Amino acid sequence: EDMVLQRGGDRLFCIDRYEAALVQLGVSGTVPWPFDRPPDGVDVRAIVAVGIKPQGYISQVQAQKACQRAGKRLCKEAEWELACRGAANTTYPYGQTYKKGACNEGRPRNPVNDCFGDGPGVFTYENMNDPCCVKWPDTVAKGGAFGECKTPLGVFDLHGNLHEWVDAVTLSGNGVFRGGFFVDAKINGAGCGYRTTAHRPSYHDYSTGFRCCADPPQ
C-alpha cells in the first residue's frame, strides 16, 4: 500500500509513494534513526516517510544499502523520471504548468547561512552536515505535507523537499540525484528534469535524500 505500480513502455516497477526515512537495526529490534544525522557506520533500513520527516544527510551508497535491507532497491534514473512525469510526460509531477507553493521548494535563504552566517567560506562539508541546517522553519517537510505535490498516481514530493539519489553513476564516477530540494529545485533543470551530478556516491549533506523502488511480485 506504500508503493505504486508504474508502467511505461516495457518498464514495470513499483516506487515508494513517499521519500524514505530510516530505522537503525540492532539486536533488540529497530529504532527510528534521526532524520538530521548522517547514518555513517550504522546499519539502517529504509522505511516510507509518510507523516514523518524523510532522511537527509545520506549518501548514494548508504541509500542503496538501506533500500536493499528493506527488500527493495534504489530507483533507476529512468524509473524515477517516468514516475515523476507520468503517462502524460509532464514537466512537474502535478502537471505541465509550474504552481508556486505546490511543492516544498523556493526557500529564499539557504539554512547554511542561517546557521553559520554569510560568505562563501561557510559552505564547508562539515557545516553542510550539521543538524542545524534543518532545524529552521521551511526546511524539510513531513512526507505528504504538500498535498498538491503528487503525481496522478499518488507519488509525493518528487519535486523539492529533498534531493533523491538514484541508481546511476556518471562516466566520471559521480553519483546522480534528482528533483531538487527545499531551497533550489530550478537551477539544474525544471521539475522532473532537475538533475545533479556534481558529487561522489559517498557524498551527503543536509539536502540529500532518497526513495526506494522494487520489482513487482511475479
mmCIF file of C-alpha atoms in Angstrom:
data_model
loop_
_atom_site.group_PDB
_atom_site.id
_atom_site.type_symbol
_atom_site.label_atom_id
_atom_site.label_comp_id
_atom_site.label_asym_id
_atom_site.label_seq_id
_atom_site.Cartn_x
_atom_site.Cartn_y
_atom_site.Cartn_z
ATOM 1 C CA GLU A 1 0.000 0.000 0.000
ATOM 2 C CA ASP A 2 3.009 2.293 0.373
ATOM 3 C CA MET A 3 4.190 1.653 -3.193
ATOM 4 C CA VAL A 4 2.724 2.498 -6.600
ATOM 5 C CA LEU A 5 2.887 0.241 -9.652
ATOM 6 C CA GLN A 6 4.305 2.121 -12.621
ATOM 7 C CA ARG A 7 4.067 1.171 -16.288
ATOM 8 C CA GLY A 8 5.867 2.763 -19.204
ATOM 9 C CA GLY A 9 6.832 1.053 -22.420
ATOM 10 C CA ASP A 10 8.479 -2.205 -21.417
ATOM 11 C CA ARG A 11 9.074 -0.975 -17.872
ATOM 12 C CA LEU A 12 7.049 -2.322 -14.960
ATOM 13 C CA PHE A 13 8.177 -1.443 -11.441
ATOM 14 C CA CYS A 14 6.996 -0.248 -8.046
ATOM 15 C CA ILE A 15 8.039 3.023 -6.401
ATOM 16 C CA ASP A 16 7.522 4.283 -2.854
ATOM 17 C CA ARG A 17 4.763 6.864 -2.511
ATOM 18 C CA TYR A 18 6.940 8.948 -0.181
ATOM 19 C CA GLU A 19 10.594 9.703 0.341
ATOM 20 C CA ALA A 20 12.437 7.397 2.731
ATOM 21 C CA ALA A 21 13.179 7.596 6.427
ATOM 22 C CA LEU A 22 15.456 5.210 8.325
ATOM 23 C CA VAL A 23 15.355 2.808 11.233
ATOM 24 C CA GLN A 24 18.522 1.549 12.908
ATOM 25 C CA LEU A 25 18.956 -2.205 13.127
ATOM 26 C CA GLY A 26 20.026 -3.679 16.449
ATOM 27 C CA VAL A 27 19.973 -6.872 18.486
ATOM 28 C CA SER A 28 16.749 -5.800 20.204
ATOM 29 C CA GLY A 29 14.929 -4.765 17.036
ATOM 30 C CA THR A 30 14.697 -1.449 15.222
ATOM 31 C CA VAL A 31 14.588 2.131 16.445
ATOM 32 C CA PRO A 32 13.965 5.321 14.419
ATOM 33 C CA TRP A 33 17.128 6.957 13.127
ATOM 34 C CA PRO A 34 17.212 10.791 13.434
ATOM 35 C CA PHE A 35 16.471 12.365 10.045
ATOM 36 C CA ASP A 36 19.046 15.080 10.741
ATOM 37 C CA ARG A 37 22.045 12.802 11.387
ATOM 38 C CA PRO A 38 24.231 11.026 8.811
ATOM 39 C CA PRO A 39 23.973 7.240 9.227
ATOM 40 C CA ASP A 40 27.746 6.872 8.984
ATOM 41 C CA GLY A 41 28.899 3.484 10.245
ATOM 42 C CA VAL A 42 25.359 2.457 11.240
ATOM 43 C CA ASP A 43 23.223 -0.390 9.916
ATOM 44 C CA VAL A 44 19.958 1.199 8.796
ATOM 45 C CA ARG A 45 16.909 0.134 6.800
ATOM 46 C CA ALA A 46 14.626 2.282 4.687
ATOM 47 C CA ILE A 47 11.020 2.850 5.656
ATOM 48 C CA VAL A 48 8.408 5.025 3.945
ATOM 49 C CA ALA A 49 8.308 8.537 5.429
ATOM 50 C CA VAL A 50 4.541 9.035 5.486
ATOM 51 C CA GLY A 51 3.682 11.708 8.029
ATOM 52 C CA ILE A 52 7.280 11.922 9.282
ATOM 53 C CA LYS A 53 10.333 13.801 8.070
ATOM 54 C CA PRO A 54 12.396 11.892 5.486
ATOM 55 C CA GLN A 55 16.078 11.209 5.884
ATOM 56 C CA GLY A 56 18.583 13.814 4.760
ATOM 57 C CA TYR A 57 22.372 13.551 5.232
ATOM 58 C CA ILE A 58 22.594 10.272 3.328
ATOM 59 C CA SER A 59 24.923 9.191 0.529
ATOM 60 C CA GLN A 60 24.079 7.194 -2.567
ATOM 61 C CA VAL A 61 25.980 4.206 -1.167
ATOM 62 C CA GLN A 62 24.100 4.351 2.137
ATOM 63 C CA ALA A 63 20.755 4.825 0.394
ATOM 64 C CA GLN A 64 21.287 1.767 -1.785
ATOM 65 C CA LYS A 65 22.083 -0.397 1.244
ATOM 66 C CA ALA A 66 19.097 0.945 3.180
ATOM 67 C CA CYS A 67 16.760 0.050 0.312
ATOM 68 C CA GLN A 68 18.289 -3.415 -0.012
ATOM 69 C CA ARG A 69 17.755 -4.096 3.680
ATOM 70 C CA ALA A 70 14.076 -3.275 3.107
ATOM 71 C CA GLY A 71 13.863 -5.837 0.295
ATOM 72 C CA LYS A 72 13.851 -3.063 -2.301
ATOM 73 C CA ARG A 73 16.449 -1.159 -4.307
ATOM 74 C CA LEU A 74 17.396 2.362 -5.219
ATOM 75 C CA CYS A 75 15.329 3.582 -8.169
ATOM 76 C CA LYS A 76 16.919 3.548 -11.590
ATOM 77 C CA GLU A 77 17.111 7.006 -13.080
ATOM 78 C CA ALA A 78 14.682 6.235 -15.906
ATOM 79 C CA GLU A 79 12.213 4.800 -13.382
ATOM 80 C CA TRP A 80 12.396 7.882 -11.210
ATOM 81 C CA GLU A 81 11.770 10.189 -14.148
ATOM 82 C CA LEU A 82 8.944 8.063 -15.520
ATOM 83 C CA ALA A 83 7.225 8.128 -12.123
ATOM 84 C CA CYS A 84 7.642 11.902 -11.909
ATOM 85 C CA ARG A 85 6.468 12.763 -15.428
ATOM 86 C CA GLY A 86 3.732 10.137 -15.625
ATOM 87 C CA ALA A 87 1.905 8.897 -18.681
ATOM 88 C CA ALA A 88 1.311 12.480 -19.862
ATOM 89 C CA ASN A 89 5.080 13.274 -19.750
ATOM 90 C CA THR A 90 4.569 16.481 -17.778
ATOM 91 C CA THR A 91 7.303 18.822 -16.573
ATOM 92 C CA TYR A 92 6.140 18.695 -12.962
ATOM 93 C CA PRO A 93 4.682 15.758 -11.064
ATOM 94 C CA TYR A 94 1.341 17.563 -10.756
ATOM 95 C CA GLY A 95 1.148 18.797 -14.368
ATOM 96 C CA GLN A 96 2.735 20.782 -17.147
ATOM 97 C CA THR A 97 2.478 24.263 -15.607
ATOM 98 C CA TYR A 98 4.505 25.353 -12.573
ATOM 99 C CA LYS A 99 2.484 26.051 -9.411
ATOM 100 C CA LYS A 100 4.245 28.154 -6.818
ATOM 101 C CA GLY A 101 3.842 26.609 -3.387
ATOM 102 C CA ALA A 102 2.604 23.251 -4.645
ATOM 103 C CA CYS A 103 5.878 21.601 -3.609
ATOM 104 C CA ASN A 104 8.410 22.311 -0.890
ATOM 105 C CA GLU A 105 10.930 24.428 -2.810
ATOM 106 C CA GLY A 106 11.989 28.039 -3.180
ATOM 107 C CA ARG A 107 13.089 28.848 0.390
ATOM 108 C CA PRO A 108 14.607 32.323 -0.074
ATOM 109 C CA ARG A 109 17.588 31.859 2.252
ATOM 110 C CA ASN A 110 19.863 28.868 2.492
ATOM 111 C CA PRO A 111 19.834 27.380 6.018
ATOM 112 C CA VAL A 112 23.624 27.078 5.959
ATOM 113 C CA ASN A 113 23.666 30.881 6.057
ATOM 114 C CA ASP A 114 21.055 30.880 8.840
ATOM 115 C CA CYS A 115 23.353 28.649 10.876
ATOM 116 C CA PHE A 116 26.822 29.931 10.032
ATOM 117 C CA GLY A 117 26.422 33.404 8.543
ATOM 118 C CA ASP A 118 27.023 34.811 5.090
ATOM 119 C CA GLY A 119 30.005 34.444 2.802
ATOM 120 C CA PRO A 120 31.330 31.698 0.523
ATOM 121 C CA GLY A 121 33.504 30.192 3.258
ATOM 122 C CA VAL A 122 30.559 28.835 5.221
ATOM 123 C CA PHE A 123 29.635 26.150 2.675
ATOM 124 C CA THR A 124 32.005 23.506 4.024
ATOM 125 C CA TYR A 125 31.284 19.781 4.142
ATOM 126 C CA GLU A 126 31.267 19.941 7.943
ATOM 127 C CA ASN A 127 28.768 22.805 8.058
ATOM 128 C CA MET A 128 26.520 21.254 5.410
ATOM 129 C CA ASN A 129 26.301 18.099 7.520
ATOM 130 C CA ASP A 130 25.416 19.916 10.722
ATOM 131 C CA PRO A 131 21.883 19.196 12.081
ATOM 132 C CA CYS A 132 21.391 22.948 12.441
ATOM 133 C CA CYS A 133 20.643 23.133 8.715
ATOM 134 C CA VAL A 134 17.217 21.509 9.085
ATOM 135 C CA LYS A 135 16.111 22.955 12.414
ATOM 136 C CA TRP A 136 14.697 26.112 10.798
ATOM 137 C CA PRO A 137 11.150 26.653 9.519
ATOM 138 C CA ASP A 138 10.520 25.877 5.847
ATOM 139 C CA THR A 139 13.236 23.258 5.562
ATOM 140 C CA VAL A 140 12.466 19.509 5.423
ATOM 141 C CA ALA A 141 8.725 18.770 5.468
ATOM 142 C CA LYS A 142 6.995 15.580 6.540
ATOM 143 C CA GLY A 143 6.146 13.134 3.788
ATOM 144 C CA GLY A 144 2.862 14.129 2.157
ATOM 145 C CA ALA A 145 2.649 17.525 3.892
ATOM 146 C CA PHE A 146 2.452 19.259 0.499
ATOM 147 C CA GLY A 147 -0.772 17.731 -0.726
ATOM 148 C CA GLU A 148 -0.548 19.160 -4.248
ATOM 149 C CA CYS A 149 2.968 17.862 -4.772
ATOM 150 C CA LYS A 150 1.992 14.469 -6.128
ATOM 151 C CA THR A 151 1.576 12.610 -9.379
ATOM 152 C CA PRO A 152 -1.809 11.454 -10.663
ATOM 153 C CA LEU A 153 -0.951 8.008 -9.283
ATOM 154 C CA GLY A 154 -0.224 9.429 -5.835
ATOM 155 C CA VAL A 155 3.573 9.605 -5.577
ATOM 156 C CA PHE A 156 4.529 12.569 -3.358
ATOM 157 C CA ASP A 157 7.462 15.001 -3.190
ATOM 158 C CA LEU A 158 9.318 14.098 -6.378
ATOM 159 C CA HIS A 159 9.907 17.831 -6.811
ATOM 160 C CA GLY A 160 11.555 19.661 -3.915
ATOM 161 C CA ASN A 161 11.756 18.711 -0.218
ATOM 162 C CA LEU A 162 14.959 16.619 -0.564
ATOM 163 C CA HIS A 163 17.199 15.671 -3.446
ATOM 164 C CA GLU A 164 16.718 11.979 -4.245
ATOM 165 C CA TRP A 165 19.612 9.700 -5.063
ATOM 166 C CA VAL A 166 19.017 7.308 -7.953
ATOM 167 C CA ASP A 167 20.922 4.242 -9.110
ATOM 168 C CA ALA A 168 23.094 5.985 -11.686
ATOM 169 C CA VAL A 169 26.746 6.976 -11.974
ATOM 170 C CA THR A 170 28.315 9.342 -14.497
ATOM 171 C CA LEU A 171 31.313 8.477 -16.674
ATOM 172 C CA SER A 172 33.474 10.429 -14.216
ATOM 173 C CA GLY A 173 32.241 8.260 -11.323
ATOM 174 C CA ASN A 174 29.886 10.747 -9.680
ATOM 175 C CA GLY A 175 26.500 9.747 -8.354
ATOM 176 C CA VAL A 176 23.212 11.266 -9.519
ATOM 177 C CA PHE A 177 20.371 12.787 -7.549
ATOM 178 C CA ARG A 178 17.100 14.171 -8.894
ATOM 179 C CA GLY A 179 14.253 16.532 -8.145
ATOM 180 C CA GLY A 180 15.760 19.454 -6.247
ATOM 181 C CA PHE A 181 15.266 20.341 -2.586
ATOM 182 C CA PHE A 182 13.543 22.862 -0.378
ATOM 183 C CA VAL A 183 15.828 25.756 -1.389
ATOM 184 C CA ASP A 184 16.570 25.071 -5.035
ATOM 185 C CA ALA A 185 14.523 22.988 -7.457
ATOM 186 C CA LYS A 186 15.249 25.035 -10.595
ATOM 187 C CA ILE A 187 18.972 25.661 -11.177
ATOM 188 C CA ASN A 188 19.730 22.190 -12.560
ATOM 189 C CA GLY A 189 16.504 21.705 -14.522
ATOM 190 C CA ALA A 190 12.783 22.312 -14.274
ATOM 191 C CA GLY A 191 10.674 19.996 -12.157
ATOM 192 C CA CYS A 192 11.110 16.346 -13.147
ATOM 193 C CA GLY A 193 14.135 17.334 -15.239
ATOM 194 C CA TYR A 194 16.186 18.514 -12.246
ATOM 195 C CA ARG A 195 19.450 16.542 -12.162
ATOM 196 C CA THR A 196 22.664 16.926 -10.145
ATOM 197 C CA THR A 197 25.887 15.068 -10.992
ATOM 198 C CA ALA A 198 28.478 17.012 -9.003
ATOM 199 C CA HIS A 199 29.179 14.608 -6.138
ATOM 200 C CA ARG A 200 30.741 11.232 -5.449
ATOM 201 C CA PRO A 201 28.499 8.330 -4.350
ATOM 202 C CA SER A 202 29.900 8.690 -0.816
ATOM 203 C CA TYR A 203 28.803 12.338 -0.529
ATOM 204 C CA HIS A 204 25.987 13.533 1.716
ATOM 205 C CA ASP A 205 24.692 16.783 3.162
ATOM 206 C CA TYR A 206 21.503 18.207 4.672
ATOM 207 C CA SER A 207 19.743 18.245 1.290
ATOM 208 C CA THR A 208 20.343 14.660 0.095
ATOM 209 C CA GLY A 209 17.602 12.059 0.485
ATOM 210 C CA PHE A 210 16.192 9.109 -1.447
ATOM 211 C CA ARG A 211 13.294 6.773 -2.038
ATOM 212 C CA CYS A 212 13.155 3.098 -2.956
ATOM 213 C CA CYS A 213 11.831 1.112 -5.883
ATOM 214 C CA ALA A 214 11.196 -2.593 -6.339
ATOM 215 C CA ASP A 215 10.370 -5.110 -8.995
ATOM 216 C CA PRO A 216 6.708 -6.181 -8.832
ATOM 217 C CA PRO A 217 5.881 -9.627 -7.426
ATOM 218 C CA GLN A 218 5.793 -12.364 -10.020
#
